[in-house]
Amino acid sequence: MPRKALQRGRVVVLASPDRDSAHHESVTQRHLAREAAALLGYAYGGVHEGGPLDWPSYAVPQRTLLVDEALALGIHSDADLLGGVVPHAFVAGKAITHGLVAREAAAPAGWAYELARGLDGAVLDGYSAFSREDARIAARRLLARGPVRLKAASACGGRGQAVCATFDAFEAALATITAGDLDVLGIVVERDLVDARTYSIGTIRVGASRISYFGHQRGAVDHLGRTVYGGSDLVAVRGDFDALSTVGMPVVAAAALAKAIHYDAAVAAAYPAFYASRRNYDVVHGRDADGLPHIGVLEQSWRIGGASAAELLALRAFAADPHLACVRVSTHEEYAGGAPPEGATVYFTDRSGRFGGLVKYARTHGDGYPA
């Protein structure tokens, strides 16, 4: 079917019928699409109803797309969307961060066995597994050196995880993983760290503008008493990852940047069909059970995420001031908190109480460093 030509470009939201999205995620997605439209000088076109996108269009999907899905929509490069495109569903999840327990271990079609070698030195000790028996092998190996963290490869926002100090605890956590999730997307079993801090390293492109940033995440306690993602504090500059060298990063943040660059390059080499306009990496620094320090990439995000509202605020700030070299921005996800500060960009307010009084907002803190 030929693509219809538009007089003015349009930014559209791609709904994800296969993903159980919370209402606040959908509201956030629409906010980000409107922000992208303003940056591009396009109109906001609402939710795309299916079929090839009209041209010129810019898509904001909620999840990472598969190559075939992108092609059917008319998406061919990172200039066409705010997000990423991968050749297999598992590539978008946490499982690619680690290798398997053995060459003959269960693995999905398309698994890049060489990636584990490519990521050596960029990630923590750990394994990915696509069967319960392989997961048990991974746990036995790692528990000999201290507690492990089990993570569903598809989980986000700090959910779908369990720290296990014993094999019995691991078995109980493993029992909560469904067969469908395990077989298709896998799970991660990795060394758990204490006194940990998670750094956010990323780069994003919208139109002709690209920024890169570093910062750290904050935790929050949600209405169910769970520790979840609470926001990000970021320092952003114009350009790609290399531009961050002009900021004078703290030593640990600079090490986190090096790990993220290593990870990004290794994945691109292992899966050449992958591309993304947003590349965000969570890098953890902490101590193991023996008190030794470790730093490594936990996971990637090539779709809109918790920091995206701050990323777009930074792009807006750079667009408004051609002389601006560095800007500090943040996102906040607060439960049953007070009113957001004056000047904040509020993009979700839970007036129903269904999400524990969740308020989501972003802020610009001015130019300069530190955050």
mmCIF file of C-alpha atoms in Angstrom:
data_model
loop_
_atom_site.group_PDB
_atom_site.id
_atom_site.type_symbol
_atom_site.label_atom_id
_atom_site.label_comp_id
_atom_site.label_asym_id
_atom_site.label_seq_id
_atom_site.Cartn_x
_atom_site.Cartn_y
_atom_site.Cartn_z
ATOM 1 C CA MET A 1 0.000 0.000 0.000
ATOM 2 C CA PRO A 2 1.516 3.390 -0.983
ATOM 3 C CA ARG A 3 2.183 5.861 1.787
ATOM 4 C CA LYS A 4 -0.016 8.930 1.841
ATOM 5 C CA ALA A 5 1.893 12.235 1.695
ATOM 6 C CA LEU A 6 1.039 14.860 4.286
ATOM 7 C CA GLN A 7 1.355 18.625 3.893
ATOM 8 C CA ARG A 8 2.773 18.766 7.420
ATOM 9 C CA GLY A 9 4.613 16.078 9.336
ATOM 10 C CA ARG A 10 2.794 14.259 12.097
ATOM 11 C CA VAL A 11 3.860 12.544 15.320
ATOM 12 C CA VAL A 12 1.771 9.523 16.258
ATOM 13 C CA VAL A 13 1.569 7.181 19.222
ATOM 14 C CA LEU A 14 1.865 3.448 18.572
ATOM 15 C CA ALA A 15 -0.303 1.484 20.975
ATOM 16 C CA SER A 16 0.928 -1.908 22.167
ATOM 17 C CA PRO A 17 -1.980 -4.356 22.380
ATOM 18 C CA ASP A 18 0.358 -7.138 23.514
ATOM 19 C CA ARG A 19 1.601 -5.153 26.520
ATOM 20 C CA ASP A 20 -0.488 -4.651 29.647
ATOM 21 C CA SER A 21 0.174 -0.940 30.013
ATOM 22 C CA ALA A 22 -0.878 1.019 33.048
ATOM 23 C CA HIS A 23 -2.954 4.121 32.394
ATOM 24 C CA HIS A 24 -0.135 6.390 33.576
ATOM 25 C CA GLU A 25 2.223 4.844 31.001
ATOM 26 C CA SER A 26 -0.195 5.624 28.168
ATOM 27 C CA VAL A 27 -0.662 9.195 29.409
ATOM 28 C CA THR A 28 3.116 9.601 29.607
ATOM 29 C CA GLN A 29 3.513 8.233 26.078
ATOM 30 C CA ARG A 30 1.080 10.819 24.707
ATOM 31 C CA HIS A 31 2.897 13.602 26.568
ATOM 32 C CA LEU A 32 6.218 12.529 25.060
ATOM 33 C CA ALA A 33 4.678 12.409 21.584
ATOM 34 C CA ARG A 34 3.437 15.985 21.953
ATOM 35 C CA GLU A 35 6.881 17.092 23.135
ATOM 36 C CA ALA A 36 8.515 15.383 20.150
ATOM 37 C CA ALA A 37 6.023 17.060 17.806
ATOM 38 C CA ALA A 38 6.951 20.480 19.192
ATOM 39 C CA LEU A 39 10.662 19.771 18.706
ATOM 40 C CA LEU A 40 10.140 18.600 15.122
ATOM 41 C CA GLY A 41 7.635 21.282 14.168
ATOM 42 C CA TYR A 42 5.111 18.538 13.401
ATOM 43 C CA ALA A 43 1.466 18.161 14.346
ATOM 44 C CA TYR A 44 0.420 15.713 17.048
ATOM 45 C CA GLY A 45 -1.622 13.005 15.362
ATOM 46 C CA GLY A 46 -2.858 10.935 18.312
ATOM 47 C CA VAL A 47 -2.926 7.146 18.271
ATOM 48 C CA HIS A 48 -2.051 5.448 14.980
ATOM 49 C CA GLU A 49 -4.864 3.124 13.940
ATOM 50 C CA GLY A 50 -2.775 0.666 11.919
ATOM 51 C CA GLY A 51 -1.305 0.222 8.467
ATOM 52 C CA PRO A 52 1.671 2.089 6.986
ATOM 53 C CA LEU A 53 2.367 5.519 8.423
ATOM 54 C CA ASP A 54 1.671 8.523 6.242
ATOM 55 C CA TRP A 55 4.738 10.466 5.166
ATOM 56 C CA PRO A 56 6.339 12.330 6.808
ATOM 57 C CA SER A 57 5.474 10.765 10.153
ATOM 58 C CA TYR A 58 7.373 10.181 13.368
ATOM 59 C CA ALA A 59 6.344 7.320 15.645
ATOM 60 C CA VAL A 60 6.459 7.068 19.440
ATOM 61 C CA PRO A 61 6.003 3.382 20.343
ATOM 62 C CA GLN A 62 5.599 2.180 23.899
ATOM 63 C CA ARG A 63 7.891 -0.779 23.425
ATOM 64 C CA THR A 64 10.868 -1.645 21.256
ATOM 65 C CA LEU A 65 9.690 -2.706 17.791
ATOM 66 C CA LEU A 66 10.648 -5.778 15.807
ATOM 67 C CA VAL A 67 12.229 -5.261 12.387
ATOM 68 C CA ASP A 68 9.200 -6.694 10.561
ATOM 69 C CA GLU A 69 6.827 -4.467 12.529
ATOM 70 C CA ALA A 70 8.889 -1.396 11.718
ATOM 71 C CA LEU A 71 9.029 -2.206 8.010
ATOM 72 C CA ALA A 72 5.256 -2.731 7.866
ATOM 73 C CA LEU A 73 4.811 0.750 9.320
ATOM 74 C CA GLY A 74 7.311 2.345 6.949
ATOM 75 C CA ILE A 75 9.954 2.857 9.647
ATOM 76 C CA HIS A 76 13.444 2.395 8.216
ATOM 77 C CA SER A 77 15.885 4.237 10.488
ATOM 78 C CA ASP A 78 16.293 5.957 13.834
ATOM 79 C CA ALA A 79 15.105 9.172 12.172
ATOM 80 C CA ASP A 80 11.587 7.724 11.995
ATOM 81 C CA LEU A 81 10.831 6.988 15.649
ATOM 82 C CA LEU A 82 11.510 7.784 19.282
ATOM 83 C CA GLY A 83 12.681 4.352 20.329
ATOM 84 C CA GLY A 84 14.406 1.337 18.870
ATOM 85 C CA VAL A 85 14.088 -1.618 16.513
ATOM 86 C CA VAL A 86 15.468 -5.126 17.122
ATOM 87 C CA PRO A 87 15.546 -8.367 15.089
ATOM 88 C CA HIS A 88 14.123 -10.588 17.870
ATOM 89 C CA ALA A 89 11.874 -9.879 20.854
ATOM 90 C CA PHE A 90 14.398 -11.100 23.439
ATOM 91 C CA VAL A 91 16.977 -8.549 22.223
ATOM 92 C CA ALA A 92 14.857 -5.782 23.771
ATOM 93 C CA GLY A 93 14.970 -7.411 27.215
ATOM 94 C CA LYS A 94 17.527 -7.998 29.938
ATOM 95 C CA ALA A 95 18.575 -11.459 28.769
ATOM 96 C CA ILE A 96 21.170 -10.276 26.234
ATOM 97 C CA THR A 97 23.252 -8.820 29.089
ATOM 98 C CA HIS A 98 24.632 -12.241 30.062
ATOM 99 C CA GLY A 99 25.660 -15.474 28.426
ATOM 100 C CA LEU A 100 24.163 -18.926 28.948
ATOM 101 C CA VAL A 101 25.333 -21.537 31.450
ATOM 102 C CA ALA A 102 26.571 -23.739 28.587
ATOM 103 C CA ARG A 103 26.733 -23.753 24.809
ATOM 104 C CA GLU A 104 24.028 -26.436 24.725
ATOM 105 C CA ALA A 105 21.713 -24.552 27.096
ATOM 106 C CA ALA A 106 18.233 -23.603 25.917
ATOM 107 C CA ALA A 107 18.208 -20.455 23.774
ATOM 108 C CA PRO A 108 15.785 -18.759 21.380
ATOM 109 C CA ALA A 109 16.339 -18.642 17.632
ATOM 110 C CA GLY A 110 18.673 -15.792 16.751
ATOM 111 C CA TRP A 111 20.650 -15.894 20.005
ATOM 112 C CA ALA A 112 24.106 -14.318 19.435
ATOM 113 C CA TYR A 113 26.471 -16.599 21.346
ATOM 114 C CA GLU A 114 29.449 -14.315 20.708
ATOM 115 C CA LEU A 115 27.839 -11.376 22.539
ATOM 116 C CA ALA A 116 28.764 -12.767 25.974
ATOM 117 C CA ARG A 117 32.443 -12.496 25.026
ATOM 118 C CA GLY A 118 31.875 -9.019 23.628
ATOM 119 C CA LEU A 119 30.315 -7.874 26.909
ATOM 120 C CA ASP A 120 33.111 -9.272 29.079
ATOM 121 C CA GLY A 121 34.172 -6.493 31.442
ATOM 122 C CA ALA A 122 31.056 -4.383 30.848
ATOM 123 C CA VAL A 123 28.561 -6.332 32.996
ATOM 124 C CA LEU A 124 28.346 -8.054 36.385
ATOM 125 C CA ASP A 125 28.881 -11.780 36.884
ATOM 126 C CA GLY A 126 25.694 -13.512 35.833
ATOM 127 C CA TYR A 127 23.802 -15.735 33.435
ATOM 128 C CA SER A 128 20.673 -15.658 31.332
ATOM 129 C CA ALA A 129 18.419 -18.703 31.191
ATOM 130 C CA PHE A 130 15.509 -19.898 29.085
ATOM 131 C CA SER A 131 14.705 -23.028 31.099
ATOM 132 C CA ARG A 132 14.215 -23.732 34.792
ATOM 133 C CA GLU A 133 17.053 -26.240 34.926
ATOM 134 C CA ASP A 134 19.507 -23.774 33.374
ATOM 135 C CA ALA A 135 18.342 -21.142 35.866
ATOM 136 C CA ARG A 136 19.037 -23.543 38.732
ATOM 137 C CA ILE A 137 22.541 -24.237 37.402
ATOM 138 C CA ALA A 138 23.200 -20.498 37.246
ATOM 139 C CA ALA A 139 21.948 -19.987 40.797
ATOM 140 C CA ARG A 140 24.093 -22.785 42.239
ATOM 141 C CA ARG A 141 27.225 -21.340 40.642
ATOM 142 C CA LEU A 142 26.610 -17.787 41.800
ATOM 143 C CA LEU A 143 25.230 -18.522 45.293
ATOM 144 C CA ALA A 144 28.604 -20.008 46.212
ATOM 145 C CA ARG A 145 29.913 -16.406 46.194
ATOM 146 C CA GLY A 146 26.976 -14.620 47.805
ATOM 147 C CA PRO A 147 23.348 -13.577 47.238
ATOM 148 C CA VAL A 148 21.956 -13.441 43.716
ATOM 149 C CA ARG A 149 19.307 -11.340 42.062
ATOM 150 C CA LEU A 150 16.713 -13.037 39.852
ATOM 151 C CA LYS A 151 15.075 -10.772 37.273
ATOM 152 C CA ALA A 152 12.370 -11.399 34.720
ATOM 153 C CA ALA A 153 13.854 -10.212 31.429
ATOM 154 C CA SER A 154 10.679 -8.318 30.530
ATOM 155 C CA ALA A 155 10.224 -6.529 33.878
ATOM 156 C CA CYS A 156 10.738 -2.776 34.236
ATOM 157 C CA GLY A 157 10.706 -0.058 36.876
ATOM 158 C CA GLY A 158 12.394 -2.233 39.500
ATOM 159 C CA ARG A 159 9.544 -4.761 39.516
ATOM 160 C CA GLY A 160 9.776 -8.483 38.760
ATOM 161 C CA GLN A 161 12.955 -8.984 40.811
ATOM 162 C CA ALA A 162 13.977 -10.936 43.887
ATOM 163 C CA VAL A 163 17.190 -11.115 45.912
ATOM 164 C CA CYS A 164 17.945 -14.666 47.057
ATOM 165 C CA ALA A 165 20.536 -15.661 49.661
ATOM 166 C CA THR A 166 19.724 -19.393 49.556
ATOM 167 C CA PHE A 167 18.809 -21.921 46.908
ATOM 168 C CA ASP A 168 15.395 -22.486 48.522
ATOM 169 C CA ALA A 169 14.665 -18.771 48.252
ATOM 170 C CA PHE A 170 15.738 -18.874 44.625
ATOM 171 C CA GLU A 171 13.411 -21.810 43.910
ATOM 172 C CA ALA A 172 10.505 -19.895 45.422
ATOM 173 C CA ALA A 173 11.270 -16.842 43.285
ATOM 174 C CA LEU A 174 11.727 -18.962 40.162
ATOM 175 C CA ALA A 175 8.287 -20.495 40.700
ATOM 176 C CA THR A 176 6.709 -17.063 40.135
ATOM 177 C CA ILE A 177 8.070 -16.853 36.571
ATOM 178 C CA THR A 178 5.596 -18.072 33.963
ATOM 179 C CA ALA A 179 6.637 -20.642 31.380
ATOM 180 C CA GLY A 180 5.811 -18.238 28.562
ATOM 181 C CA ASP A 181 8.063 -15.490 29.913
ATOM 182 C CA LEU A 182 10.879 -17.916 30.654
ATOM 183 C CA ASP A 183 10.843 -19.697 27.288
ATOM 184 C CA VAL A 184 10.507 -16.593 25.095
ATOM 185 C CA LEU A 185 12.210 -13.706 26.900
ATOM 186 C CA GLY A 186 14.247 -15.514 29.552
ATOM 187 C CA ILE A 187 15.396 -14.550 33.023
ATOM 188 C CA VAL A 188 18.604 -13.115 34.439
ATOM 189 C CA VAL A 189 20.477 -14.503 37.445
ATOM 190 C CA GLU A 190 23.334 -12.238 38.519
ATOM 191 C CA ARG A 191 25.483 -11.239 41.469
ATOM 192 C CA ASP A 192 23.628 -8.970 43.891
ATOM 193 C CA LEU A 193 25.353 -5.821 45.141
ATOM 194 C CA VAL A 194 24.803 -3.861 48.347
ATOM 195 C CA ASP A 195 25.206 -0.116 48.885
ATOM 196 C CA ALA A 196 24.389 0.070 45.206
ATOM 197 C CA ARG A 197 23.804 3.172 43.122
ATOM 198 C CA THR A 198 22.355 3.000 39.630
ATOM 199 C CA TYR A 199 23.700 5.417 37.043
ATOM 200 C CA SER A 200 21.808 6.419 33.919
ATOM 201 C CA ILE A 201 23.886 6.838 30.776
ATOM 202 C CA GLY A 202 22.146 7.697 27.539
ATOM 203 C CA THR A 203 21.889 9.417 24.212
ATOM 204 C CA ILE A 204 18.793 10.484 22.297
ATOM 205 C CA ARG A 205 18.140 11.944 18.872
ATOM 206 C CA VAL A 206 15.008 13.775 17.718
ATOM 207 C CA GLY A 207 15.242 15.220 14.225
ATOM 208 C CA ALA A 208 18.636 16.834 13.702
ATOM 209 C CA SER A 209 19.254 17.282 17.439
ATOM 210 C CA ARG A 210 21.178 14.811 19.584
ATOM 211 C CA ILE A 211 22.090 14.989 23.251
ATOM 212 C CA SER A 212 23.884 12.661 25.633
ATOM 213 C CA TYR A 213 23.696 12.536 29.395
ATOM 214 C CA PHE A 214 24.769 10.926 32.605
ATOM 215 C CA GLY A 215 23.142 10.881 36.012
ATOM 216 C CA HIS A 216 21.630 8.588 38.570
ATOM 217 C CA GLN A 217 18.298 7.085 39.500
ATOM 218 C CA ARG A 218 16.248 7.570 42.649
ATOM 219 C CA GLY A 219 14.116 4.910 44.266
ATOM 220 C CA ALA A 220 10.596 5.342 45.626
ATOM 221 C CA VAL A 221 8.206 3.259 47.703
ATOM 222 C CA ASP A 222 4.917 2.758 45.889
ATOM 223 C CA HIS A 223 1.441 2.370 47.359
ATOM 224 C CA LEU A 224 1.983 -1.387 47.743
ATOM 225 C CA GLY A 225 5.172 -0.957 49.745
ATOM 226 C CA ARG A 226 7.489 -1.969 46.883
ATOM 227 C CA THR A 227 10.735 -0.180 46.088
ATOM 228 C CA VAL A 228 10.331 1.047 42.508
ATOM 229 C CA TYR A 229 11.745 3.631 40.126
ATOM 230 C CA GLY A 230 11.347 7.133 41.542
ATOM 231 C CA GLY A 231 13.046 9.328 38.970
ATOM 232 C CA SER A 232 16.342 10.359 37.409
ATOM 233 C CA ASP A 233 18.713 13.312 37.830
ATOM 234 C CA LEU A 234 20.628 13.993 34.618
ATOM 235 C CA VAL A 235 23.362 16.248 33.241
ATOM 236 C CA ALA A 236 22.965 16.634 29.468
ATOM 237 C CA VAL A 237 25.198 18.000 26.713
ATOM 238 C CA ARG A 238 24.839 18.410 22.962
ATOM 239 C CA GLY A 239 26.225 15.577 20.851
ATOM 240 C CA ASP A 240 27.028 11.900 21.287
ATOM 241 C CA PHE A 241 28.617 9.999 24.165
ATOM 242 C CA ASP A 242 32.060 11.479 23.456
ATOM 243 C CA ALA A 243 30.726 14.976 24.179
ATOM 244 C CA LEU A 244 30.301 14.030 27.850
ATOM 245 C CA SER A 245 34.087 14.193 28.253
ATOM 246 C CA THR A 246 33.769 17.998 28.283
ATOM 247 C CA VAL A 247 31.726 17.994 31.504
ATOM 248 C CA GLY A 248 34.314 16.747 33.985
ATOM 249 C CA MET A 249 32.426 13.697 35.214
ATOM 250 C CA PRO A 250 33.021 12.133 38.653
ATOM 251 C CA VAL A 251 35.252 9.068 38.550
ATOM 252 C CA VAL A 252 32.495 6.476 39.047
ATOM 253 C CA ALA A 253 30.175 8.194 36.562
ATOM 254 C CA ALA A 254 32.993 8.226 33.985
ATOM 255 C CA ALA A 255 33.511 4.502 34.581
ATOM 256 C CA ALA A 256 29.769 3.957 34.104
ATOM 257 C CA LEU A 257 29.946 5.853 30.798
ATOM 258 C CA ALA A 258 32.795 3.618 29.608
ATOM 259 C CA LYS A 259 30.773 0.492 30.467
ATOM 260 C CA ALA A 260 27.727 1.830 28.593
ATOM 261 C CA ILE A 261 29.775 2.666 25.480
ATOM 262 C CA HIS A 262 31.311 -0.829 25.599
ATOM 263 C CA TYR A 263 27.858 -2.435 25.924
ATOM 264 C CA ASP A 264 26.339 -0.324 23.148
ATOM 265 C CA ALA A 265 29.101 -1.206 20.679
ATOM 266 C CA ALA A 266 29.028 -4.922 21.525
ATOM 267 C CA VAL A 267 25.268 -5.191 20.969
ATOM 268 C CA ALA A 268 25.476 -3.289 17.677
ATOM 269 C CA ALA A 269 28.163 -5.710 16.464
ATOM 270 C CA ALA A 270 26.210 -8.808 17.549
ATOM 271 C CA TYR A 271 22.859 -7.644 16.146
ATOM 272 C CA PRO A 272 23.571 -5.426 13.100
ATOM 273 C CA ALA A 273 19.848 -5.059 12.305
ATOM 274 C CA PHE A 274 19.373 -3.154 15.576
ATOM 275 C CA TYR A 275 18.991 0.626 15.564
ATOM 276 C CA ALA A 276 17.622 3.165 18.039
ATOM 277 C CA SER A 277 17.180 6.899 18.441
ATOM 278 C CA ARG A 278 17.073 6.454 22.221
ATOM 279 C CA ARG A 279 19.799 4.448 23.934
ATOM 280 C CA ASN A 280 19.666 4.347 27.718
ATOM 281 C CA TYR A 281 21.807 2.130 29.932
ATOM 282 C CA ASP A 282 21.437 1.417 33.649
ATOM 283 C CA VAL A 283 24.875 0.904 35.204
ATOM 284 C CA VAL A 284 25.173 -0.215 38.826
ATOM 285 C CA HIS A 285 28.050 0.397 41.224
ATOM 286 C CA GLY A 286 28.187 -1.373 44.571
ATOM 287 C CA ARG A 287 29.861 -4.012 46.740
ATOM 288 C CA ASP A 288 29.557 -7.798 46.711
ATOM 289 C CA ALA A 289 29.182 -10.084 49.735
ATOM 290 C CA ASP A 290 32.941 -9.863 50.379
ATOM 291 C CA GLY A 291 32.932 -6.074 50.292
ATOM 292 C CA LEU A 292 34.638 -5.829 46.903
ATOM 293 C CA PRO A 293 33.470 -3.073 44.520
ATOM 294 C CA HIS A 294 31.912 -3.854 41.140
ATOM 295 C CA ILE A 295 30.436 -1.802 38.324
ATOM 296 C CA GLY A 296 28.538 -3.052 35.285
ATOM 297 C CA VAL A 297 25.623 -2.487 32.944
ATOM 298 C CA LEU A 298 22.396 -3.990 34.261
ATOM 299 C CA GLU A 299 20.210 -3.463 31.233
ATOM 300 C CA GLN A 300 19.433 -1.355 28.207
ATOM 301 C CA SER A 301 16.341 0.588 27.214
ATOM 302 C CA TRP A 302 15.702 1.452 23.589
ATOM 303 C CA ARG A 303 12.140 2.616 24.130
ATOM 304 C CA ILE A 304 10.644 5.555 25.975
ATOM 305 C CA GLY A 305 11.296 5.214 29.682
ATOM 306 C CA GLY A 306 11.308 6.912 33.039
ATOM 307 C CA ALA A 307 13.955 9.459 32.052
ATOM 308 C CA SER A 308 12.427 10.346 28.675
ATOM 309 C CA ALA A 309 10.505 13.403 29.875
ATOM 310 C CA ALA A 310 13.765 14.872 31.197
ATOM 311 C CA GLU A 311 15.569 14.005 27.971
ATOM 312 C CA LEU A 312 12.996 15.927 25.938
ATOM 313 C CA LEU A 313 13.168 18.854 28.370
ATOM 314 C CA ALA A 314 16.916 18.977 27.744
ATOM 315 C CA LEU A 315 16.381 18.911 23.973
ATOM 316 C CA ARG A 316 13.883 21.750 24.368
ATOM 317 C CA ALA A 317 16.376 23.784 26.427
ATOM 318 C CA PHE A 318 19.135 23.363 23.842
ATOM 319 C CA ALA A 319 16.750 24.292 21.020
ATOM 320 C CA ALA A 320 15.757 27.477 22.851
ATOM 321 C CA ASP A 321 19.339 28.599 23.557
ATOM 322 C CA PRO A 322 21.995 27.931 20.885
ATOM 323 C CA HIS A 323 24.736 29.000 23.335
ATOM 324 C CA LEU A 324 23.718 26.536 26.050
ATOM 325 C CA ALA A 325 26.442 23.918 26.551
ATOM 326 C CA CYS A 326 25.116 21.868 29.478
ATOM 327 C CA VAL A 327 21.791 21.545 31.287
ATOM 328 C CA ARG A 328 20.546 19.716 34.371
ATOM 329 C CA VAL A 329 17.151 18.036 34.196
ATOM 330 C CA SER A 330 15.217 15.506 36.256
ATOM 331 C CA THR A 331 12.139 13.306 36.323
ATOM 332 C CA HIS A 332 10.126 12.505 39.434
ATOM 333 C CA GLU A 333 7.609 9.753 40.207
ATOM 334 C CA GLU A 334 6.149 10.382 43.662
ATOM 335 C CA TYR A 335 3.442 8.482 45.525
ATOM 336 C CA ALA A 336 1.054 10.366 47.821
ATOM 337 C CA GLY A 337 3.462 13.276 47.811
ATOM 338 C CA GLY A 338 2.899 17.012 47.957
ATOM 339 C CA ALA A 339 2.360 19.387 45.079
ATOM 340 C CA PRO A 340 5.092 19.465 42.400
ATOM 341 C CA PRO A 341 7.398 22.497 42.606
ATOM 342 C CA GLU A 342 6.600 25.656 40.683
ATOM 343 C CA GLY A 343 7.725 25.463 37.069
ATOM 344 C CA ALA A 344 7.637 21.663 36.881
ATOM 345 C CA THR A 345 6.185 19.987 33.799
ATOM 346 C CA VAL A 346 3.514 17.667 35.212
ATOM 347 C CA TYR A 347 2.492 14.910 32.817
ATOM 348 C CA PHE A 348 0.494 12.571 35.041
ATOM 349 C CA THR A 349 -1.593 13.032 38.188
ATOM 350 C CA ASP A 350 -3.464 10.095 39.732
ATOM 351 C CA ARG A 351 -6.696 11.745 40.780
ATOM 352 C CA SER A 352 -8.515 8.415 41.152
ATOM 353 C CA GLY A 353 -6.143 6.968 43.741
ATOM 354 C CA ARG A 354 -5.819 3.837 41.611
ATOM 355 C CA PHE A 355 -2.036 4.247 41.431
ATOM 356 C CA GLY A 356 -1.451 5.360 45.003
ATOM 357 C CA GLY A 357 -1.628 9.080 44.308
ATOM 358 C CA LEU A 358 1.199 8.879 41.758
ATOM 359 C CA VAL A 359 2.396 12.200 40.354
ATOM 360 C CA LYS A 360 4.906 12.279 37.485
ATOM 361 C CA TYR A 361 6.741 15.445 36.516
ATOM 362 C CA ALA A 362 9.980 16.743 35.014
ATOM 363 C CA ARG A 363 12.110 19.778 35.835
ATOM 364 C CA THR A 364 14.883 21.865 34.331
ATOM 365 C CA HIS A 365 17.390 22.997 36.957
ATOM 366 C CA GLY A 366 19.481 25.372 34.861
ATOM 367 C CA ASP A 367 22.767 25.141 33.056
ATOM 368 C CA GLY A 368 26.037 23.969 34.491
ATOM 369 C CA TYR A 369 27.237 21.091 36.628
ATOM 370 C CA PRO A 370 27.040 19.294 39.052
ATOM 371 C CA ALA A 371 23.544 17.858 39.278
#
